[in-house]
Each structure stands twice: as structure tokens, then as C-alpha cells.
Coordinates of C-alpha atoms in Angstrom, one line a residue:
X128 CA 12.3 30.0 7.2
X129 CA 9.4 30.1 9.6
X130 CA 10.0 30.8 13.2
X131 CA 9.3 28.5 16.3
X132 CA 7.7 31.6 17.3
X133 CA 5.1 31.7 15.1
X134 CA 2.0 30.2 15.9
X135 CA 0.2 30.1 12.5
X136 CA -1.6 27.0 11.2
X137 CA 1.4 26.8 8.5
X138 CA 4.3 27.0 11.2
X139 CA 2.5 24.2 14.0
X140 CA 2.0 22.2 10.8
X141 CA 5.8 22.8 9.6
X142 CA 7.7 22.3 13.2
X143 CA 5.1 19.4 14.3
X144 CA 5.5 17.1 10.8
X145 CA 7.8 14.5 10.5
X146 CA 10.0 16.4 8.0
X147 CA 12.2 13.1 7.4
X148 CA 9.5 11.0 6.2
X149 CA 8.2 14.0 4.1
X150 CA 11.3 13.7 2.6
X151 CA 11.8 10.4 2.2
X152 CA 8.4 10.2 0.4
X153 CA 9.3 13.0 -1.7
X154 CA 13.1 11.3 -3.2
X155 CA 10.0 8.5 -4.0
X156 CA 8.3 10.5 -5.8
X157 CA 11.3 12.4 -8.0
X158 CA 12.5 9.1 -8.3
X159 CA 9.2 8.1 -9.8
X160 CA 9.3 10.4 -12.8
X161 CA 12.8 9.7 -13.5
X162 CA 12.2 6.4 -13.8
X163 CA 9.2 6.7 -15.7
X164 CA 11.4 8.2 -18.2
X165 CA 12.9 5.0 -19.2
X166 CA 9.8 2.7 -19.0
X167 CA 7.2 4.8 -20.2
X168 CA 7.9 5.8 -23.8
X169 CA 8.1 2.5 -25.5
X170 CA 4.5 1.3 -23.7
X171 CA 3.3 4.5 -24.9
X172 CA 4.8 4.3 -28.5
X173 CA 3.4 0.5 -29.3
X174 CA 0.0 1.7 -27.9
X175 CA -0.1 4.7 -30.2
X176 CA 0.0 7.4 -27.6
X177 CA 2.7 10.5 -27.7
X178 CA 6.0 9.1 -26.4
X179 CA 6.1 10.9 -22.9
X180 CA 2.2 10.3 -22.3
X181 CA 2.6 8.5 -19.1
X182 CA 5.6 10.7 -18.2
X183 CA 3.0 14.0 -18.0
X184 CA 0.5 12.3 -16.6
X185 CA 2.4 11.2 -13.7
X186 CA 3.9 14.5 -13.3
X187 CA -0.1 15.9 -13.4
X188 CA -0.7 13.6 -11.2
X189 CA 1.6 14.3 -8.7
X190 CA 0.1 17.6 -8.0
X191 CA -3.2 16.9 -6.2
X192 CA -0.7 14.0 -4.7
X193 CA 1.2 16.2 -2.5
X194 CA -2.0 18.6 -2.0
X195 CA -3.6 15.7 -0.7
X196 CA -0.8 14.6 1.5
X197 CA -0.8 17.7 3.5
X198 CA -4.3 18.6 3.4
X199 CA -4.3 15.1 4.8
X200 CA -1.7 15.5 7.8
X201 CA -3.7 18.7 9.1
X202 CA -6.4 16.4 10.5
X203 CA -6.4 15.9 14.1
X204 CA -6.9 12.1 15.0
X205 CA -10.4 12.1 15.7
X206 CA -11.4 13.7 11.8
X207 CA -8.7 11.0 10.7
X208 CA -10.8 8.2 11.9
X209 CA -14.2 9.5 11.5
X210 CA -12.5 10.2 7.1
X211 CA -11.2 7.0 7.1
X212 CA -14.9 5.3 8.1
X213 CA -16.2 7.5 5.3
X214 CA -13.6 6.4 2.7
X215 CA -13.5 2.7 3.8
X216 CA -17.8 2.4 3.8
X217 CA -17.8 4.3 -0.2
X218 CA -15.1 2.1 -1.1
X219 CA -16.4 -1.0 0.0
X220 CA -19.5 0.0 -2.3
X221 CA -17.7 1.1 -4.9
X222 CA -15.9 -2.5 -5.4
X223 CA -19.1 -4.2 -5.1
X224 CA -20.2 -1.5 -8.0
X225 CA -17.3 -2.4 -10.1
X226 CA -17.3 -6.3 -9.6
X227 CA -20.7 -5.9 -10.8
X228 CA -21.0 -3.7 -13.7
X229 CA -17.5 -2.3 -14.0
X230 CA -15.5 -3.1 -17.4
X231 CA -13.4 -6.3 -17.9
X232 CA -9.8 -5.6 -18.2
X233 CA -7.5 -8.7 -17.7
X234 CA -10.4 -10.9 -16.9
X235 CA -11.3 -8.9 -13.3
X236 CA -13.6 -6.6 -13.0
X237 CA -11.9 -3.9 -10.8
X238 CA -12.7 -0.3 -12.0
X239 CA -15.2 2.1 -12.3
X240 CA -15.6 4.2 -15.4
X241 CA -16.5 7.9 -15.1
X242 CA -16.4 9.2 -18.4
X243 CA -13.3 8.9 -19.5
X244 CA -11.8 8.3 -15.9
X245 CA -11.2 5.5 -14.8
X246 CA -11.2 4.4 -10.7
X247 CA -9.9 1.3 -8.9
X248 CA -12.0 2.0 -5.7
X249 CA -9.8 -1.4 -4.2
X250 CA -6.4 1.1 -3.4
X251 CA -8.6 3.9 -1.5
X252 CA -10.1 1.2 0.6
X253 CA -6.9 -0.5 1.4
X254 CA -5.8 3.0 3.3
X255 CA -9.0 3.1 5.3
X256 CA -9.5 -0.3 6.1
X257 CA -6.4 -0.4 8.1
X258 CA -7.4 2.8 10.7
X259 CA -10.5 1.9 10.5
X260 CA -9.4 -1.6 11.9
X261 CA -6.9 0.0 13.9
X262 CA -9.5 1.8 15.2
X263 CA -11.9 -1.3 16.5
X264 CA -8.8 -2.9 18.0
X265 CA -7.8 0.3 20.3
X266 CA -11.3 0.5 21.3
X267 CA -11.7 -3.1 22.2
X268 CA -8.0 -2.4 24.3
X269 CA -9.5 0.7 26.2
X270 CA -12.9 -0.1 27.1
X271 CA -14.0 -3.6 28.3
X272 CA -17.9 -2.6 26.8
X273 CA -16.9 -2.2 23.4
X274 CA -16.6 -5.3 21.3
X275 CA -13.8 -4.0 19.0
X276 CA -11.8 -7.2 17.9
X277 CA -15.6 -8.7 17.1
X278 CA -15.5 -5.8 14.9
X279 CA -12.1 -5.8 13.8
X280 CA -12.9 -9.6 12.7
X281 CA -16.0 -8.6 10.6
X282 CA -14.0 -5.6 9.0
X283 CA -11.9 -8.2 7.3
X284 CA -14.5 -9.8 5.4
X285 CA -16.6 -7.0 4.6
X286 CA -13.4 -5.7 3.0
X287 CA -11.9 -8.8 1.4
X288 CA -15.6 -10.8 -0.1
X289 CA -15.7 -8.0 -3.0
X290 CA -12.2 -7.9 -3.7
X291 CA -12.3 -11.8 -4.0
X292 CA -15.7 -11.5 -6.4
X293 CA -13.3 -9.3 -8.9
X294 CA -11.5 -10.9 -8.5
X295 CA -8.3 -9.3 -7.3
X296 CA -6.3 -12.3 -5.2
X297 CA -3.0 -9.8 -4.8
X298 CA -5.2 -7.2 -2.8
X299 CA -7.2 -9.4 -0.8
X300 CA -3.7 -11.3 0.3
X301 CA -2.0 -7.3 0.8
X302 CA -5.0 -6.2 2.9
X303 CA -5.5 -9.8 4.8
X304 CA -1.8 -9.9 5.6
X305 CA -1.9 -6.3 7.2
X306 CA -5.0 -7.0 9.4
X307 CA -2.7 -10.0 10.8
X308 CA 0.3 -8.1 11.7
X309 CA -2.7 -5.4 13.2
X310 CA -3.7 -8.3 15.2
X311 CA -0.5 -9.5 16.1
X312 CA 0.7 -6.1 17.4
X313 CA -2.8 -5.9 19.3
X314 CA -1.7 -8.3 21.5
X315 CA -2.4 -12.0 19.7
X316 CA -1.7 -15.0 21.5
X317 CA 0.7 -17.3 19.7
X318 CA -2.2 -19.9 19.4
X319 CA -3.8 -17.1 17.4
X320 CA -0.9 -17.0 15.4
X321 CA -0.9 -20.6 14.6
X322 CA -4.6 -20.0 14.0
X323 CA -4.3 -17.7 11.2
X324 CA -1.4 -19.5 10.1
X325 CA -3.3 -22.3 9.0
X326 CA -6.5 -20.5 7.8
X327 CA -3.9 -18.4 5.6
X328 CA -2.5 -22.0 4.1
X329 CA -6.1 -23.1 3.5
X330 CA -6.9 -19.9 1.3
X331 CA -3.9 -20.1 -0.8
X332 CA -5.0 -24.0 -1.0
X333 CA -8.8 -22.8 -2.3
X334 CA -7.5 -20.3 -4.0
X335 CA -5.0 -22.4 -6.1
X336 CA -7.9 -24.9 -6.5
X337 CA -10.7 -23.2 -7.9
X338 CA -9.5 -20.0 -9.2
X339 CA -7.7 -21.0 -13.0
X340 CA -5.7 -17.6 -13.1
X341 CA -4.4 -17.7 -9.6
X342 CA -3.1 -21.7 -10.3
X343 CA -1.8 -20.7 -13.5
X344 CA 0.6 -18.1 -12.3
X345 CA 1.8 -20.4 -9.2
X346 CA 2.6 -23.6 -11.3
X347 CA 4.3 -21.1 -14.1
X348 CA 6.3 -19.8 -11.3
X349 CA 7.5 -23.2 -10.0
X350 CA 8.1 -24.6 -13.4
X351 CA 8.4 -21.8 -16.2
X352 CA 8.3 -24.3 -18.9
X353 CA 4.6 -24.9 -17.8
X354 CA 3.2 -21.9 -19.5
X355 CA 3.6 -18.7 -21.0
X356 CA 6.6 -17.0 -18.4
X357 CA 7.2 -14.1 -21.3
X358 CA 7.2 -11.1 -18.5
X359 CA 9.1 -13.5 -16.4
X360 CA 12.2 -13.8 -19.1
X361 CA 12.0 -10.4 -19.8
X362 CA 12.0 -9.6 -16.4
X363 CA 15.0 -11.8 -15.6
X364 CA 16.6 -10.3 -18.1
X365 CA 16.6 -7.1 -17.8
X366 CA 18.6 -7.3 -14.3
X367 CA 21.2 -9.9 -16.7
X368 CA 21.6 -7.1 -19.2
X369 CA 21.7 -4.2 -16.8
X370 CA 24.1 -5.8 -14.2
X371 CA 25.5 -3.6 -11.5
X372 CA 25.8 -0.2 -13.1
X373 CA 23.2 -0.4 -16.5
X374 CA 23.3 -0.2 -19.5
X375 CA 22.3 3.6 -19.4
X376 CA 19.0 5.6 -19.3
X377 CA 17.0 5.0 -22.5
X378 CA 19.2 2.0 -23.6
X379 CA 17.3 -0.7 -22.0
X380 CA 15.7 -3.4 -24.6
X381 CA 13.2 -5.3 -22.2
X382 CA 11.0 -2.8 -21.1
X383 CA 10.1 -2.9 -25.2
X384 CA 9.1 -6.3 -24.5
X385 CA 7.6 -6.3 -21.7
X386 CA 3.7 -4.9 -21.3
X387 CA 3.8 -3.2 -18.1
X388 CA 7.3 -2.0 -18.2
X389 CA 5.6 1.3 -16.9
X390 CA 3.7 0.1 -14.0
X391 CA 4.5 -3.6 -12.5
X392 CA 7.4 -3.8 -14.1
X393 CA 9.5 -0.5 -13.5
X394 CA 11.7 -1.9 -10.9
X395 CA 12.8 -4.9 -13.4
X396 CA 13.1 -1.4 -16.2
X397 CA 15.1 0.5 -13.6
X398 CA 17.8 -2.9 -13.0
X399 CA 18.7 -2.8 -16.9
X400 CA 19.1 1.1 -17.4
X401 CA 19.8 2.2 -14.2
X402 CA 21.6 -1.1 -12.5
X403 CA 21.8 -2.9 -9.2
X404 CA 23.4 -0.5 -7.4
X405 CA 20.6 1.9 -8.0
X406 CA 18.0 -1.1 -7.2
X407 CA 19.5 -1.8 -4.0
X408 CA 19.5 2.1 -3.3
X409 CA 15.6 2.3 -3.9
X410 CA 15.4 -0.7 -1.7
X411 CA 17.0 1.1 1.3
X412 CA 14.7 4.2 0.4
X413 CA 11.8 2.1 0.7
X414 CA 12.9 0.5 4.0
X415 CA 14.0 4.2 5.5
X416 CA 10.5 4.9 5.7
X417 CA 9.5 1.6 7.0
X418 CA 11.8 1.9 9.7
X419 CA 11.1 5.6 10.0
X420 CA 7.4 5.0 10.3
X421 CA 7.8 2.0 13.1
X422 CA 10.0 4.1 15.5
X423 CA 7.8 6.7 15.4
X424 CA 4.6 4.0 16.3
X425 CA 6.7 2.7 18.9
X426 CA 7.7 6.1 20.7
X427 CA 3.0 6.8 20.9
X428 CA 1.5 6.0 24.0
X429 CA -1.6 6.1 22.6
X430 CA -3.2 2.1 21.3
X431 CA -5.0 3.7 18.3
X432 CA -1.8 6.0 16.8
X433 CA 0.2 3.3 17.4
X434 CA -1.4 0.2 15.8
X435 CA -2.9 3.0 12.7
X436 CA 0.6 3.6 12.6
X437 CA 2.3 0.4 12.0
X438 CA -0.9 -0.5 9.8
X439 CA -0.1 1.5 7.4
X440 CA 3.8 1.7 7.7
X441 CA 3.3 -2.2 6.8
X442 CA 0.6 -1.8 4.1
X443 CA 3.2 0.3 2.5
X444 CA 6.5 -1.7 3.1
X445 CA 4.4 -5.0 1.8
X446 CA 3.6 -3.4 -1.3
X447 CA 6.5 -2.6 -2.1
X448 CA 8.2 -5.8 -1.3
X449 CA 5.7 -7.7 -3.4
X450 CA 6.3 -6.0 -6.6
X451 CA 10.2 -6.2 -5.7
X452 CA 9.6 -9.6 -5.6
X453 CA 7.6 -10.0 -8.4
X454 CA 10.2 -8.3 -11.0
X455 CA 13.0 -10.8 -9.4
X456 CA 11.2 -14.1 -9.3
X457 CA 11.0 -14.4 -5.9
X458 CA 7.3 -15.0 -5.7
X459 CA 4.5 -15.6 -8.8
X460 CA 3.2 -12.6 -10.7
X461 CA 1.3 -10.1 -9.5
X462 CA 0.1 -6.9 -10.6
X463 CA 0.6 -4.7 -8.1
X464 CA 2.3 -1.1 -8.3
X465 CA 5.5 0.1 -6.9
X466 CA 4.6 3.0 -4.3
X467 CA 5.0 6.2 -5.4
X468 CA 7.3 4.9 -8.3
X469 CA 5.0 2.9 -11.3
X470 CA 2.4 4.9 -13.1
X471 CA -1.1 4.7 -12.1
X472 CA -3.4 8.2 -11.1
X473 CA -5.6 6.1 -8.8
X474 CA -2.7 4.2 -6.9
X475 CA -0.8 7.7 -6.9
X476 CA -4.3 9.5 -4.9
X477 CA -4.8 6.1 -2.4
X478 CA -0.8 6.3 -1.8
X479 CA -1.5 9.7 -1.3
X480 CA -4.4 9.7 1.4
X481 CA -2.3 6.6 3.2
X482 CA 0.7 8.8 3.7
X483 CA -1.9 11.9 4.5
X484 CA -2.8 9.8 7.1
X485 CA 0.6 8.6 8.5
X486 CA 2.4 12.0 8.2
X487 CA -1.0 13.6 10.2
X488 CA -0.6 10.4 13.1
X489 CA 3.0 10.7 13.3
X490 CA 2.9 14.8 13.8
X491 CA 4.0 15.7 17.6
X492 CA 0.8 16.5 19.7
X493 CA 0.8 17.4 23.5
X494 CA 0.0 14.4 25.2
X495 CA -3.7 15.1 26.2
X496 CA -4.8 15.4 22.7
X497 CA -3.7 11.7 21.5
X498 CA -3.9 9.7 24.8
X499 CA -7.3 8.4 25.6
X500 CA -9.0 8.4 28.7
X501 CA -8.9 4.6 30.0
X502 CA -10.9 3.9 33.0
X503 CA -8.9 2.0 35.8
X504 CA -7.8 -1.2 35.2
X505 CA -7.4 -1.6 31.7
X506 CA -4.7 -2.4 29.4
X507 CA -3.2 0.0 27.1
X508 CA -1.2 -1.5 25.0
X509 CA -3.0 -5.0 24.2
X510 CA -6.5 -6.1 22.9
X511 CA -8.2 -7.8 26.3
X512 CA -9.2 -11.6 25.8
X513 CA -5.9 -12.0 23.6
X514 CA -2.9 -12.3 25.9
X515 CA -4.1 -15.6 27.8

């Protein structure tokens, strides 16, 4: 056990660090593999791959995950932000790379090949997008020369146009939805709420209007006899068969079924083997850190930390929610990946640098380190221009 006393890298790092949402994130993460266990083999079996394929290469995965986490959480605030604008600018161009001349899988085009890996550049710039934003909006809060919610209101399209051009709806809705509550938090007037409101009504409207994938999937969700609901009746039926305690581990029949039983459907997997009770106790994990994550923004002084922060305690929580959702036909499908929890190396490393980044903001710093110098007269904790 290291020693208050010690002043080594290692021991500021250790008695500094959240150590409850480390662990937290880390129950996610054995949770992960052991449901992977149930939903992986029969994907890998009707694809012709060995039986625990996904199983080792989630567990491979998870190793530069957690190297990456507290490589991550060593960064002082100022490397955070100046990494993030890095990550955020590459990623940007990598997703205009991939719309472009990236392969088709599903009908987007969303990856970029690299031999035989494969990269979805969209999840690493979700993670920098919101401190990057974050970033612009603390600015524009702490000096009246700096026009940071200008910026923060170009960030959003910059970010969003070559997701749309994939297309990939679910991520442009995730990141759009976290630069709102990023505004909100900033300080928004409830006329801008009402605003954004109503522009967020007339994209869905587009959206369902001239994009045939996005309209299929809503009108199958409000009337399953409209289309092809095959995930959606396997996915209803797995929490049937499984009821409140499961049917077992390995005895579960939908995730045979089901294509993505290993990656947007693991929750839906997890009901039938594992049961309810075990669903509703992954659901409380998930909001622990939520919660964890928004007490600690609230105790910061400090606009950027704090609005980084929730940012990213929200990207996470949302995510989460809307693959819940998804596997209980609450909302229309959506391929989007259970934190931490469904398969995927490139959702595992984004995940990864997000949670590098909240466990380094939510360290304990002496006070002079995170609080920036405001000159007199200025607000701290709201964006100026926004609270008329």
C-alpha cells in the first residue's frame, strides 16, 4: 500500500484519483467479458470464427484499455485540452476519409481500413469534441475578448456534417444532444432552450424525410407489422424468456437469432441468461458513475473542469441509455454499443481516452492549478450574452 508520504508520480496519481469511479469503471469492464461469454460464441460460430473469438479479443483489448486510461488521467488540464484539439481535428478528417473512400458495411460508410484493422474514427471524435467544446464555452465565460460560444456553435457542425455524409444518424443525434446539455449548463437562456428545441424537431423531421433508412426504422418502431422487426422480436423476447432470474449462462436461444447479440444487443443477451435482476443491477452501475461523475463537476470551481466534466459524464450516461433503450423497445433501432460492455476494439480505445480524460479532470488538484485567472468583473460560472 503506498504511503501519503510518498511523493512519487505513482503515489500523487494513486491518492489524487477518484478511486470510486476507477472502480466503477472497472465492475464495467469484468462485467463485459462475462457477458461476452454468453453472446459471443453463437455470432462467432454462424460466422465461421473459433467459438470464443470475440471473447479474446475483448480481453486483448482491454489491455491497452486500462493503459490508456491512466496514461490518460496523468495529464494536467492544459495537455488535456491541447490532446483533445489534436484528437478532435484528426478525427474530424478521418470521417471525412472514411465517408469518402472508406468500405460499405450496412449501407454507411464509417470505417477506415488499415490492413486488416479496421477504425471507426466517429467514437474518438465524440470524446474530444465535447472538451474541446467545453473548452470554447469556459473561454467565452472568462474573457469578454474571446468569442468562445461563436466557436462552440461552429464546433457542432464541423463535427456533425461528416457524420451525417456516412451517414451515421445515431452519432450525430449522441454528439448534438451532448453539445445541448454543454450549452445548457453554460448558462442558456430558456428561449435558447426552446430554440434548440425546435431546430432538434425539424432534424428528426428532415431526417425522417429524406433519409430511407432513418424512416424505415421509425415507422417499424411505431408499427412492427410495417417491416422487418426480426431483432426487435428477438429482442423482446429474450427479456420474456429470461424473466427475473434467467434462464442460465449459455442457455439463452435469442442471441442465436439475433445478428449482433455480441455488440448492440448484449443487454437484450444478458436479460434471457442472466435476468432482470441482473439488468436492473447494470443499470444502477451505469448510473453510479453518472451520478459519481456529476457530483464531482459540481464540487470544481473551475468553468472548464466543470462543463468538460459533465460533457463527458453525459456523453457516457446517453450512450448507455440509448442502447438500453434500443434492446427494450423504448426507442427505434440503433446501433450503438453498450460502454465498456458490447464488443468493439475501436469503441473499447474511444471509451477508453473519454474516461482518460474524466478520471485526469476529476483528480484533486490545489486550487491554483485548475482555477483560471478571470479579470474583474466577469462571470465564472456562465457563458456571457446567455443569461438575459
Amino acid at each position: 500500500m503506498m504511503s501519503r508520504a510518498e511523493r512519487s508520480p505513482l503515489a500523487d496519481w494513486w491518492w489524487t484519483v477518484d478511486r470510486g469511479l476507477l472502480a466503477g469503471l472497472g465492475c464495467l469492464m469484468v462485467a463485459g467479458l462475462v457477458f461476452l461469454m454468453g453472446g459471443g460464441p453463437p455470432v462467432a460460430e454462424r460466422i465461421g470464427l473459433p467459438t470464443f473469438y470475440f471473447l479474446n479479443r475483448q480481453a486483448m483489448y482491454l489491455a491497452p484499455t486500462i493503459l490508456l486510461i491512466i496514461a490518460v488521467s496523468f495529464l494536467s488540464v492544459r495537455h488535456i485540452r491541447r490532446f483533445a484539439l489534436v484528437t478532435w481535428m484528426l478525427g474530424v478528417v478521418l470521417c471525412v476519409l472514411a465517408g469518402k473512400f472508406g468500405p460499405e458495411i450496412k449501407g454507411a460508410h464509417r470505417w477506415i481500413q488499415f490492413g486488416s484493422f479496421g477504425l471507426q474514427p466517429s467514437e474518438f471524435v465524440k470524446p474530444a469534441f465535447v472538451v474541446v467544446t467545453a473548452w470554447a464555452f469556459s473561454e467565452g465565460a472568462n474573457r469578454r475578448d474571446m468569442p468562445g460560444v461563436t466557436l462552440a456553435f461552429l464546433l457542432l457542425p464541423l463535427t456533425i456534417v461528416p457524420l451525417i455524409l456516412q451517414p451515421d444518424f445515431g452519432q450525430t443525434m449522441l454528439i448534438t444532444m451532448v453539445w445541448c446539455t454543454l450549452f445548457f449548463v453554460a448558462g442558456l437562456h430558456w428561449f435558447w432552450v426552446a430554440g434548440l428545441g425546435f431546430a432538434g424537431m425539424i432534424g428528426v423531421f428532415t431526417a425522417y424525410t429524406f433519409l430511407h433508412h432513418v424512416r424505415e426504422r421509425i415507422n417499424r418502431f411505431m408499427d412492427p407489422e410495417s417491416g422487418d422487426s426480426f431483432q426487435e422480436v428477438w429482442s423482446r423476447e429474450s427479456f420474456n424468456s429470461g424473466g427475473w432470474f434467467g434462464t442460465g449462462p449459455g442457455e439463452g436461444v435469442a442471441k442465436r437469432h439475433l445478428p449482433d447479440a455480441h455488440t448492440d444487443f448484449i443487454f437484450s443477451v444478458t436479460g434471457e441468461e442472466f435476468g432482470v435482476l441482473v439488468c436492473l443491477g447494470l443499470v444502477a452501475l451505469f448510473a453510479y458513475i453518472v451520478i459519481r461523475g456529476l457530483k464531482l463537476a459540481r464540487r470544481t470551481d473551475d468553468t472548464f473542469t466543470r462543463l468538460a466534466i459533465t460533457g463527458l459524464t453525459t456523453l457516457f450516461g446517453l450512450q448507455a441509455c440509448i442502447n438500453m433503450a434500443v434492446n427494450t423497445q423504448l426507442m427505434p433501432a440503433k446501433g450503438m454499443t453498450l460502454p465498456f460492455v458490447s464488443y468493439g476494439g475501436s469503441s473499447l480505445i474511444s471509451l477508453a481516452l473519454g474516461m482518460g480524460f474524466l478520471v485526469a479532470l476529476t483528480r484533486k488538484r490545489p486550487r491554483t492549478t485548475t482555477v483560471n485567472q478571470r479579470p474583474p468583473g466577469t462571470m465564472p460560472s456562465a457563458v456571457p450574452g446567455l443569461m438575459q
